[in-house]
PDB file of C-alpha atoms in Angstrom:
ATOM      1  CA  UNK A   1      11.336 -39.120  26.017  1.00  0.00           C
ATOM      2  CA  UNK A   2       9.948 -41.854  23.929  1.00  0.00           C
ATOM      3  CA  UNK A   3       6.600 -40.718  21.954  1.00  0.00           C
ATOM      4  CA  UNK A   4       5.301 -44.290  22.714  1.00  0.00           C
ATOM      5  CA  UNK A   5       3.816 -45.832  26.307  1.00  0.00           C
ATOM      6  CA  UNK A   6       3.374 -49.180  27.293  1.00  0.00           C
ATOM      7  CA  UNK A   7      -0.034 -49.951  28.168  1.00  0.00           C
ATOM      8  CA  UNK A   8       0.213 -51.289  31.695  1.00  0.00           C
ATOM      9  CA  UNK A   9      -3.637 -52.839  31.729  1.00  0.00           C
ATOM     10  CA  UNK A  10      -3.751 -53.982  28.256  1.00  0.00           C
ATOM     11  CA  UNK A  11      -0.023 -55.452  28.445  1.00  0.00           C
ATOM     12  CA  UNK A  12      -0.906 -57.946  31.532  1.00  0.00           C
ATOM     13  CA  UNK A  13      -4.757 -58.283  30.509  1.00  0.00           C
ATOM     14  CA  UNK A  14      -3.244 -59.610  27.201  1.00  0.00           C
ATOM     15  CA  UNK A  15      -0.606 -61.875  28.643  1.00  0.00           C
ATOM     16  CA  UNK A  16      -3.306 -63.663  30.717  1.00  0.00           C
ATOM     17  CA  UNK A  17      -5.500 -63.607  28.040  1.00  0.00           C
ATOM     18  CA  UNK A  18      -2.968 -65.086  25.748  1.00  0.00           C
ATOM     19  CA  UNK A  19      -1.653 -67.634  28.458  1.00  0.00           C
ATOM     20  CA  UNK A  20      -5.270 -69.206  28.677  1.00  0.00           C
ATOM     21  CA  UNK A  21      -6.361 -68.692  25.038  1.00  0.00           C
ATOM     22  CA  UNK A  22      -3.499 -70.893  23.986  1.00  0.00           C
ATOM     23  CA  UNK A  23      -2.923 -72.840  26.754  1.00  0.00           C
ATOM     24  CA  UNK A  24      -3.117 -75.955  24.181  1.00  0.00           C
ATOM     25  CA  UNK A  25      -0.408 -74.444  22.488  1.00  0.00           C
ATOM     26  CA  UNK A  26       1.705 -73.973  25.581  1.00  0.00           C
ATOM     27  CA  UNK A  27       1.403 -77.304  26.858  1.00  0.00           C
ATOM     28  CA  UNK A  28       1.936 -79.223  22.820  1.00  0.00           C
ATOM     29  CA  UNK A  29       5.271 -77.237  22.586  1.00  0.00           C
ATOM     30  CA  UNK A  30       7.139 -76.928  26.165  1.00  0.00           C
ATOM     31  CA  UNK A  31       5.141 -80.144  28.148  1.00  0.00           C
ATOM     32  CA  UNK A  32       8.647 -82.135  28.148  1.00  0.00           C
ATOM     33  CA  UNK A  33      10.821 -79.195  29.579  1.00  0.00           C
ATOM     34  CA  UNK A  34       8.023 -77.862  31.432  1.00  0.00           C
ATOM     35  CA  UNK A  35       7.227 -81.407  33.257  1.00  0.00           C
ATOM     36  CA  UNK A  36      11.100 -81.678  33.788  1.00  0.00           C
ATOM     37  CA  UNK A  37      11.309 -78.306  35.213  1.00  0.00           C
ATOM     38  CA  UNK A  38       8.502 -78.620  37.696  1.00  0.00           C
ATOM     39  CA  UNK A  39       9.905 -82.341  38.682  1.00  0.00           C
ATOM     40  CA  UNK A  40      13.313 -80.893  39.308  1.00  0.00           C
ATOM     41  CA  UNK A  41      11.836 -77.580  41.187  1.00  0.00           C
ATOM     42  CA  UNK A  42       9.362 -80.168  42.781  1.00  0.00           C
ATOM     43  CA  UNK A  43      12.942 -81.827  43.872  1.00  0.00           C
ATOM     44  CA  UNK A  44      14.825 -79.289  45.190  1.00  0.00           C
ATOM     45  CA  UNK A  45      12.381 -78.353  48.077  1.00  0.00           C
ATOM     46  CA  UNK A  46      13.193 -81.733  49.469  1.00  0.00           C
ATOM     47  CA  UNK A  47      16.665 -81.290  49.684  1.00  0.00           C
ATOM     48  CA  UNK A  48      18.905 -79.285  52.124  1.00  0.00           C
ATOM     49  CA  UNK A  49      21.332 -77.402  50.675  1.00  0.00           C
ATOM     50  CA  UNK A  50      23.537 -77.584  53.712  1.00  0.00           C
ATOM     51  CA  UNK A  51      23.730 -81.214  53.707  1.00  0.00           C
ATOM     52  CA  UNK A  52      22.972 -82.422  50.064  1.00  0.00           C
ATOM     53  CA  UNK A  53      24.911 -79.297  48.188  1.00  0.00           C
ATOM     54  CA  UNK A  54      25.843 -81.481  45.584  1.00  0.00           C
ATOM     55  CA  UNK A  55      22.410 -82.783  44.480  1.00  0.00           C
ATOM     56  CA  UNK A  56      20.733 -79.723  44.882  1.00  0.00           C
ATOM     57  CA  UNK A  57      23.454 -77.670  43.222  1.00  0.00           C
ATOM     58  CA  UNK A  58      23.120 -80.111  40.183  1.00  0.00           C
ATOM     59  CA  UNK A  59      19.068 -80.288  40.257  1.00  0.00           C
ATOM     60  CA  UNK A  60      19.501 -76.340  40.068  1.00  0.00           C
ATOM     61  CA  UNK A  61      21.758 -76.165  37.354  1.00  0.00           C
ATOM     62  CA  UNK A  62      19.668 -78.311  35.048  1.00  0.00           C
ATOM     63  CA  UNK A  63      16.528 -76.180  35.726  1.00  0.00           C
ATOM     64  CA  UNK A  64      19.025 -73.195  34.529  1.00  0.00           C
ATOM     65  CA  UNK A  65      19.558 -74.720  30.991  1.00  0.00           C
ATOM     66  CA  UNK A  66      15.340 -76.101  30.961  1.00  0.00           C
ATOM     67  CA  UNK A  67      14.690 -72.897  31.185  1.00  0.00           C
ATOM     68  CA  UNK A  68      15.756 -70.855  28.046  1.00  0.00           C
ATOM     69  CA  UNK A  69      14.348 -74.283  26.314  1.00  0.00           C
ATOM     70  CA  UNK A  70      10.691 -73.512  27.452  1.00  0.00           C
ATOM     71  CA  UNK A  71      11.221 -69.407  27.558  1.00  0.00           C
ATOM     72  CA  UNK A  72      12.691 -68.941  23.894  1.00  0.00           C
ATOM     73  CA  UNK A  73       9.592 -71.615  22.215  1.00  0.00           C
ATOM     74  CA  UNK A  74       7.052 -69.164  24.062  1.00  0.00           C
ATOM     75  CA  UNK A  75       8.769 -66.194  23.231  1.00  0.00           C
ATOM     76  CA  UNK A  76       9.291 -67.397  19.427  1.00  0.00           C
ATOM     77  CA  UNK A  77       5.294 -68.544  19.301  1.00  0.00           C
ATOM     78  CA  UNK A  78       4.084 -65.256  20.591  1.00  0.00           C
ATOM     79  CA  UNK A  79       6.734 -62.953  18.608  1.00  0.00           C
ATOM     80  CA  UNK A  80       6.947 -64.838  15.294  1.00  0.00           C
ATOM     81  CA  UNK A  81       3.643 -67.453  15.289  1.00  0.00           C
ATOM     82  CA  UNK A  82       7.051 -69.900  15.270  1.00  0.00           C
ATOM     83  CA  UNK A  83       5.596 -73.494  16.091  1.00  0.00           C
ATOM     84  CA  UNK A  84       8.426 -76.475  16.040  1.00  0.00           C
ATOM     85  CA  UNK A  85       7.043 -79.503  14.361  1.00  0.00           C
ATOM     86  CA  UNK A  86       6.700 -82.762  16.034  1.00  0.00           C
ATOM     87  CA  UNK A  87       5.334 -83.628  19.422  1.00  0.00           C
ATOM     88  CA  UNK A  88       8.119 -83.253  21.312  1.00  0.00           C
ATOM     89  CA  UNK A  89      10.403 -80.037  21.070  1.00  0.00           C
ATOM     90  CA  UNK A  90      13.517 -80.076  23.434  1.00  0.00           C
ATOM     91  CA  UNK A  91      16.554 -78.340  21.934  1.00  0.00           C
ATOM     92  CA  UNK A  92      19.178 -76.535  23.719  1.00  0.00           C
ATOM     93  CA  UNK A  93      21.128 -75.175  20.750  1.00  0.00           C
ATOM     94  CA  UNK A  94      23.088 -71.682  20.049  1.00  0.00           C
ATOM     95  CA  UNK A  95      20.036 -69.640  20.545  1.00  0.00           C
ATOM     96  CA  UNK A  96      18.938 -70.827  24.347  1.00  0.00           C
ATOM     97  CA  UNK A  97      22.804 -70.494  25.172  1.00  0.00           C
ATOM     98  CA  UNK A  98      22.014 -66.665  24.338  1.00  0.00           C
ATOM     99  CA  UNK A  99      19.713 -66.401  25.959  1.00  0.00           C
ATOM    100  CA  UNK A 100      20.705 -68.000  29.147  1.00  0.00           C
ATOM    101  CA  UNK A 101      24.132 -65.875  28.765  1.00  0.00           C
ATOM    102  CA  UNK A 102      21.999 -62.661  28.765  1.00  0.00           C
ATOM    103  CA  UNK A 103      19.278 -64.348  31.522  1.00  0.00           C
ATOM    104  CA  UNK A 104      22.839 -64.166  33.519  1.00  0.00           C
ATOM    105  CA  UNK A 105      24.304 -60.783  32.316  1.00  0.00           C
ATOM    106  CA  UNK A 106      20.782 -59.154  33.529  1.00  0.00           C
ATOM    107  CA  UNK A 107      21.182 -61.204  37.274  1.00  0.00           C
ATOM    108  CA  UNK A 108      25.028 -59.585  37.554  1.00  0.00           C
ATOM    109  CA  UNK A 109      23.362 -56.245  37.855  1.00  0.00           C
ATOM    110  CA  UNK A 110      21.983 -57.302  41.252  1.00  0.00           C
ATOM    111  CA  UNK A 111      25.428 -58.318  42.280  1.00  0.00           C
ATOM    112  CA  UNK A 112      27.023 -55.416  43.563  1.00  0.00           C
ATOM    113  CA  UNK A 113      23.860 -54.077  46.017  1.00  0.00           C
ATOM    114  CA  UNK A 114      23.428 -57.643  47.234  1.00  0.00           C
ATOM    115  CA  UNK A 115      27.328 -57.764  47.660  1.00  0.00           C
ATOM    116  CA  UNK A 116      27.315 -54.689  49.837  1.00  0.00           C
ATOM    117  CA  UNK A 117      24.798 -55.491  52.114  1.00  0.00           C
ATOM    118  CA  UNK A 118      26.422 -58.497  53.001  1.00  0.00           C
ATOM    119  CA  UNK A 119      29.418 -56.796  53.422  1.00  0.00           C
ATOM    120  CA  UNK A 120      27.295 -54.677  56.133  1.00  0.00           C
ATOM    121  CA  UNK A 121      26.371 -58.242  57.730  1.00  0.00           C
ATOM    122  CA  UNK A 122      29.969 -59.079  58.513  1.00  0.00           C
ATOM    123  CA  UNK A 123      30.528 -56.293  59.893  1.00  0.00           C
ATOM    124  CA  UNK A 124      27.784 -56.443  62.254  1.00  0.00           C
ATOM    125  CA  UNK A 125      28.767 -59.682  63.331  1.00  0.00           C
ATOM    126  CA  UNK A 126      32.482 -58.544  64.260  1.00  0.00           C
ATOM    127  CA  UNK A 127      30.769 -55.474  66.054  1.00  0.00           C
ATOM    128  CA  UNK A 128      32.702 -53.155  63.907  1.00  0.00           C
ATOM    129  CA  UNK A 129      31.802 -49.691  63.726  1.00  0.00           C
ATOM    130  CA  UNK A 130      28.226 -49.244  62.942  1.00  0.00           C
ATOM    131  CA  UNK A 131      28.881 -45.503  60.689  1.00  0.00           C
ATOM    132  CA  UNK A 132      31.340 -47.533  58.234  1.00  0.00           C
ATOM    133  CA  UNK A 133      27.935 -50.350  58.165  1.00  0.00           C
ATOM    134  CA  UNK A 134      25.312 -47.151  57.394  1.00  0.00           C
ATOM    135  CA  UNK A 135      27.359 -45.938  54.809  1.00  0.00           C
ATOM    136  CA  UNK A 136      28.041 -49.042  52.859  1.00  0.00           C
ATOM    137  CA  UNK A 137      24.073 -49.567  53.700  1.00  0.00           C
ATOM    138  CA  UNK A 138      23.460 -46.072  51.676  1.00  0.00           C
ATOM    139  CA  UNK A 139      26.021 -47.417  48.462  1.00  0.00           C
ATOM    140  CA  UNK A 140      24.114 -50.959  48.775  1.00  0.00           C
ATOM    141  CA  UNK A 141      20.723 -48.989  48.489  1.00  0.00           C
ATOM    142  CA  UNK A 142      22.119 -47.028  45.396  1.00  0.00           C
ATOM    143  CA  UNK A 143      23.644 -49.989  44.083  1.00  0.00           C
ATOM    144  CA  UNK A 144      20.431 -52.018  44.032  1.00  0.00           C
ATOM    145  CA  UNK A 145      18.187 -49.170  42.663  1.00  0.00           C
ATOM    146  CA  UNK A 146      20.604 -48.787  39.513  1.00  0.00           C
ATOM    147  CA  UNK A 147      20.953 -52.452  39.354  1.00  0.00           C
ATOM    148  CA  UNK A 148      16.989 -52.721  39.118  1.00  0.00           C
ATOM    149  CA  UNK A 149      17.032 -49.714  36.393  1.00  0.00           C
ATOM    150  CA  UNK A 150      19.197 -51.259  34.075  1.00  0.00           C
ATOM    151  CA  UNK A 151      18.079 -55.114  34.769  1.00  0.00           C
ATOM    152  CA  UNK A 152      14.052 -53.755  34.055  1.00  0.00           C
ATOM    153  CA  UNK A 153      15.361 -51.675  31.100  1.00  0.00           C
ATOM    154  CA  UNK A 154      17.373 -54.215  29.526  1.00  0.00           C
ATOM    155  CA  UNK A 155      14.840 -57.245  30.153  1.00  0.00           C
ATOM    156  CA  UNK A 156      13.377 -57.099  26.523  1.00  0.00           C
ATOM    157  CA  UNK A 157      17.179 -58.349  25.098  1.00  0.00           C
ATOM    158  CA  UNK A 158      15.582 -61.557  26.462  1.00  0.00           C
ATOM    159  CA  UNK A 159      13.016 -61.581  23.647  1.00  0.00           C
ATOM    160  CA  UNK A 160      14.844 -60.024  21.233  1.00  0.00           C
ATOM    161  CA  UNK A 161      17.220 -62.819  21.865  1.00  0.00           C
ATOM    162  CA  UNK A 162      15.205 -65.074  21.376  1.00  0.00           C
ATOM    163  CA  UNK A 163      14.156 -63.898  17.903  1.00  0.00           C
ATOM    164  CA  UNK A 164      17.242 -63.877  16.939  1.00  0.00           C
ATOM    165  CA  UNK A 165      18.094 -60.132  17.049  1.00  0.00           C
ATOM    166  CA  UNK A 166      21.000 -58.529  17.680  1.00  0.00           C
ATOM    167  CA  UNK A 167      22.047 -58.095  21.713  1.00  0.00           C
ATOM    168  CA  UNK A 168      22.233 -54.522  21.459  1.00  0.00           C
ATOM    169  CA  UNK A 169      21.873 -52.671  24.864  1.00  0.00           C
ATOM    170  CA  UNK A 170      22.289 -48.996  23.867  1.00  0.00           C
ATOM    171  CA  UNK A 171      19.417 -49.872  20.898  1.00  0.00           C
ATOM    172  CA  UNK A 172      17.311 -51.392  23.895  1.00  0.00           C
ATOM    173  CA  UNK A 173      17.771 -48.508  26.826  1.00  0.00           C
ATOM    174  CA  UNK A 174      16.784 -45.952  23.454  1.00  0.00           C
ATOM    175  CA  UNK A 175      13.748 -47.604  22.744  1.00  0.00           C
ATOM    176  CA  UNK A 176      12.885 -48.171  26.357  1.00  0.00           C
ATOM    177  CA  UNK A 177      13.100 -44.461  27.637  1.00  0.00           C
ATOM    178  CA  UNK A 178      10.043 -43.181  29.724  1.00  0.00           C
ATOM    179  CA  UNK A 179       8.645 -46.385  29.970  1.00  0.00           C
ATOM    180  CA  UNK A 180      10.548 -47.869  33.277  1.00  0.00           C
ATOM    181  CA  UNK A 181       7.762 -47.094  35.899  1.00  0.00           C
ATOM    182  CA  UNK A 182       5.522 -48.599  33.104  1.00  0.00           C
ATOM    183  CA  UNK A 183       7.577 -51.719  32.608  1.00  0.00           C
ATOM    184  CA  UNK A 184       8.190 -52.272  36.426  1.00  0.00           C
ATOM    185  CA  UNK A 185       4.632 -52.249  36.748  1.00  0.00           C
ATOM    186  CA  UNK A 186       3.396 -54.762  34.224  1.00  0.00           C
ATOM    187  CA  UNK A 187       6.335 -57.232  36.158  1.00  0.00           C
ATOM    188  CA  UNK A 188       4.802 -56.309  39.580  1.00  0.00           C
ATOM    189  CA  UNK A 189       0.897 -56.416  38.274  1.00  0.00           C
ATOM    190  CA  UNK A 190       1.113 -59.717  36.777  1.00  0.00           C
ATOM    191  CA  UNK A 191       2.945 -61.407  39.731  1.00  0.00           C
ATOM    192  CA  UNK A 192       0.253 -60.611  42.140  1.00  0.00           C
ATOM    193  CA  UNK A 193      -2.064 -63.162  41.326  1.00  0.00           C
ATOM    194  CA  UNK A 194       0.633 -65.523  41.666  1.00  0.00           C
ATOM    195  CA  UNK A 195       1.913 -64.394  45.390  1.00  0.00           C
ATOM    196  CA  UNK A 196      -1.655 -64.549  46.604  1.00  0.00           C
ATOM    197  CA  UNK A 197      -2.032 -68.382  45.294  1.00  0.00           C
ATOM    198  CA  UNK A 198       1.674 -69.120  46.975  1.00  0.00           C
ATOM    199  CA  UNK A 199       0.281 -67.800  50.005  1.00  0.00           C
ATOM    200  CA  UNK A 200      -3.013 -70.162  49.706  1.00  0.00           C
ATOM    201  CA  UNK A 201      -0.268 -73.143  49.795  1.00  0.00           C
ATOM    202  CA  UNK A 202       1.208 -72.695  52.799  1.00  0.00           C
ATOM    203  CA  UNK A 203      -1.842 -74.745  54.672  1.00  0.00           C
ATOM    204  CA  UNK A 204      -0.979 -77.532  52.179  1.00  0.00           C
ATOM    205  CA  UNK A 205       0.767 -80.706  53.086  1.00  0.00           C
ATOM    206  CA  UNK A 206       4.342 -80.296  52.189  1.00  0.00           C
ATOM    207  CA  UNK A 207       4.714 -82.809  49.634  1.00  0.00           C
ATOM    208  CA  UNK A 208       1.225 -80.777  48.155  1.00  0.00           C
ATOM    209  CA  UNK A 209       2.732 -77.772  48.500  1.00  0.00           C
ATOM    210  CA  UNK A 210       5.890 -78.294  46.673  1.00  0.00           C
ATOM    211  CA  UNK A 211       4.124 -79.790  43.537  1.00  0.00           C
ATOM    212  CA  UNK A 212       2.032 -76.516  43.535  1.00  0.00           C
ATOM    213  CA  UNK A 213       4.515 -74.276  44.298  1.00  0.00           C
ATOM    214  CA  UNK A 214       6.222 -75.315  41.115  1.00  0.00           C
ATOM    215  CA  UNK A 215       3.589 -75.563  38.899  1.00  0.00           C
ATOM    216  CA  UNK A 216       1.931 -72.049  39.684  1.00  0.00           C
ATOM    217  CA  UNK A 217       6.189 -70.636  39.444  1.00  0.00           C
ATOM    218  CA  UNK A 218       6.457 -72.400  35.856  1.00  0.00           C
ATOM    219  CA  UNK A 219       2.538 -70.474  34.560  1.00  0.00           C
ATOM    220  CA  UNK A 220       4.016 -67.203  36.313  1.00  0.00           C
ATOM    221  CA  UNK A 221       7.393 -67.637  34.185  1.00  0.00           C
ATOM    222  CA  UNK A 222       4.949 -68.364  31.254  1.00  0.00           C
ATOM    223  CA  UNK A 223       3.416 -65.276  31.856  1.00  0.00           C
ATOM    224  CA  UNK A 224       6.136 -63.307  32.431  1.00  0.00           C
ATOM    225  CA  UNK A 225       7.583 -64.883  29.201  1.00  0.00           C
ATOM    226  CA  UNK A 226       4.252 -63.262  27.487  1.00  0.00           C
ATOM    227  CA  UNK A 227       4.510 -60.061  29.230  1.00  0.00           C
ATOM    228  CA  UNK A 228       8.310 -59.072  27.367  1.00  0.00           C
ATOM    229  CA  UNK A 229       6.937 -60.318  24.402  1.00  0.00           C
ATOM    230  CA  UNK A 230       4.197 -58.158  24.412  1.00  0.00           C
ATOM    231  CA  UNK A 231       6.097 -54.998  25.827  1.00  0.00           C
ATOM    232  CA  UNK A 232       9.090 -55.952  23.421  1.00  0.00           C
ATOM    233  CA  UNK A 233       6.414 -55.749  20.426  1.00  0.00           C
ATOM    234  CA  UNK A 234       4.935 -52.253  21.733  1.00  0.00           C
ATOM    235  CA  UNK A 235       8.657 -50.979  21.980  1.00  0.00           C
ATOM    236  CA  UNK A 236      10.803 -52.265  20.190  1.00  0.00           C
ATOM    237  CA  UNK A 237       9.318 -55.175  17.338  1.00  0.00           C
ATOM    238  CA  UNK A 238      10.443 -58.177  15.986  1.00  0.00           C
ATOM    239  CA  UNK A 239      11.050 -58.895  12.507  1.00  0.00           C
ATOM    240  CA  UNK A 240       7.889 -58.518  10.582  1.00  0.00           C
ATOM    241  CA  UNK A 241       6.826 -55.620  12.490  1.00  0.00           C
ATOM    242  CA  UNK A 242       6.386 -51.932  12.856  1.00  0.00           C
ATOM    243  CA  UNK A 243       7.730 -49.906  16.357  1.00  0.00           C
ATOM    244  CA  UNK A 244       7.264 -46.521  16.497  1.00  0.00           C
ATOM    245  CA  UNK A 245      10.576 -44.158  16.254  1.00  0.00           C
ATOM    246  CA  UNK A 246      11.787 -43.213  19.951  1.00  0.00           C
ATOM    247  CA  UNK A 247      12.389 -39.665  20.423  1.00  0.00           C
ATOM    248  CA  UNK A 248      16.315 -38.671  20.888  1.00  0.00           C
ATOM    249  CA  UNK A 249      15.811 -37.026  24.548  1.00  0.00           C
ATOM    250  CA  UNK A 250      15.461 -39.341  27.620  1.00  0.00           C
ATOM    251  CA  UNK A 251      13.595 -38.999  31.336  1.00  0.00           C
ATOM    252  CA  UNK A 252      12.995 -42.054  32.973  1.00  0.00           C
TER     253      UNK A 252
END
């Protein structure tokens, strides 16, 4: 087990902290992708998907490549003090393709649970026999829990990433051991705020409610953004700084 715990208080109390401390910071270096992401997000809520797949399936796919643009300056401010000059900063160059490919690689883990239970779906609709449905229910269960493990144990690649380490899962599960109920809580504890201010919305008009929605999703990926950095710091380290030595054993 790893001789070093993640602070679930301090990491989120620091995130938030950090997120309003610098706020001035956060809005000089991301306000272009940041206003582009909540105009598209703002965007999709007014279309159907049914009916206008074609604009929404684009407006979706640019938000994909804003993202890594706004998530990799934060990371790289918070990690490294790393401040692009100039007033605007929007670059999507080799080291937001990274980090979108490994955004991705940590989504495919969720594939195979979600994948099974809609296999159980179809065969409720064609009223086939309801065992065969519990039992793929029971591999879709298992298949989501490990899919959770390794996507919460592997989420600090997105920082490293973004400092320009080395994507290196075995080095990441090593330094991450005993610190998954630790690191599923900070993700959970800092997303409260945010549910309860998404639920505040829903008496909003909808037009109101969609410029809202997006805004409070884009400081909650902010924050999240913060919260790796932090617990990639405590566990692992950038360049520049000092993470203590895992042990060789592993629990969870």
């Amino acid at each position: 087990m790893s001789a070093h715990k993640l602070d679930v208080m301090a990491t989120v109390a620091e995130a938030y902290r950090g997120a309003w401390t610098h706020f001035s910071d956060m809005f000089r270096l991301i306000w272009l992708a940041g206003a582009l992401y909540i105009l598209l997000s703002v965007g999709t809520i007014f279309l159907d998907p049914k009916t206008d797949t074609v604009f929404f399936l684009l407006l979706e796919l640019a938000s994909l490549f804003l993202w890594p643009i706004v998530a990799v300056t934060w990371h790289r401010f918070i990690l490294l003090g790393d401040e692009p000059a100039g007033r605007i900063h929007f670059s999507f160059g080799r080291r937001e393709a990274r980090f979108l490919l490994v955004t991705i690689m940590l989504s495919l883990f969720m594939v195979p649970g979600f994948l099974s239970f809609m296999l159980v779906g179809a065969l409720a609709q064609d009223g086939q026999g309801s065992q065969l449905a519990a039992m793929i229910a029971i591999v879709g269960i298992a298949l989501l829990m490990a899919g959770v493990f390794f996507m919460v144990r592997l989420s600090l690649l997105l920082p490293a990433v973004a400092v320009d380490e080395a994507v290196n899962a075995g080095r990441m599960l090593e330094r991450t051991k005993g610190n998954f109920w630790r690191l599923f809580g900070v993700a959970a504890l800092s997303a409260l705020p945010f549910f309860a201010a998404l639920m505040l919305f829903d008496v909003l008009p909808l037009a109101l409610k969609a410029i809202g929605t997006a805004i409070v999703m884009l400081f909650y990926a902010i924050v999240n953004v913060a919260v790796l950095s932090i617990a990639y710091r405590e566990l692992a380290g950038p360049a520049g700084t000092h993470a203590p030595e895992p042990e060789i054993d592993a629990s969870l």
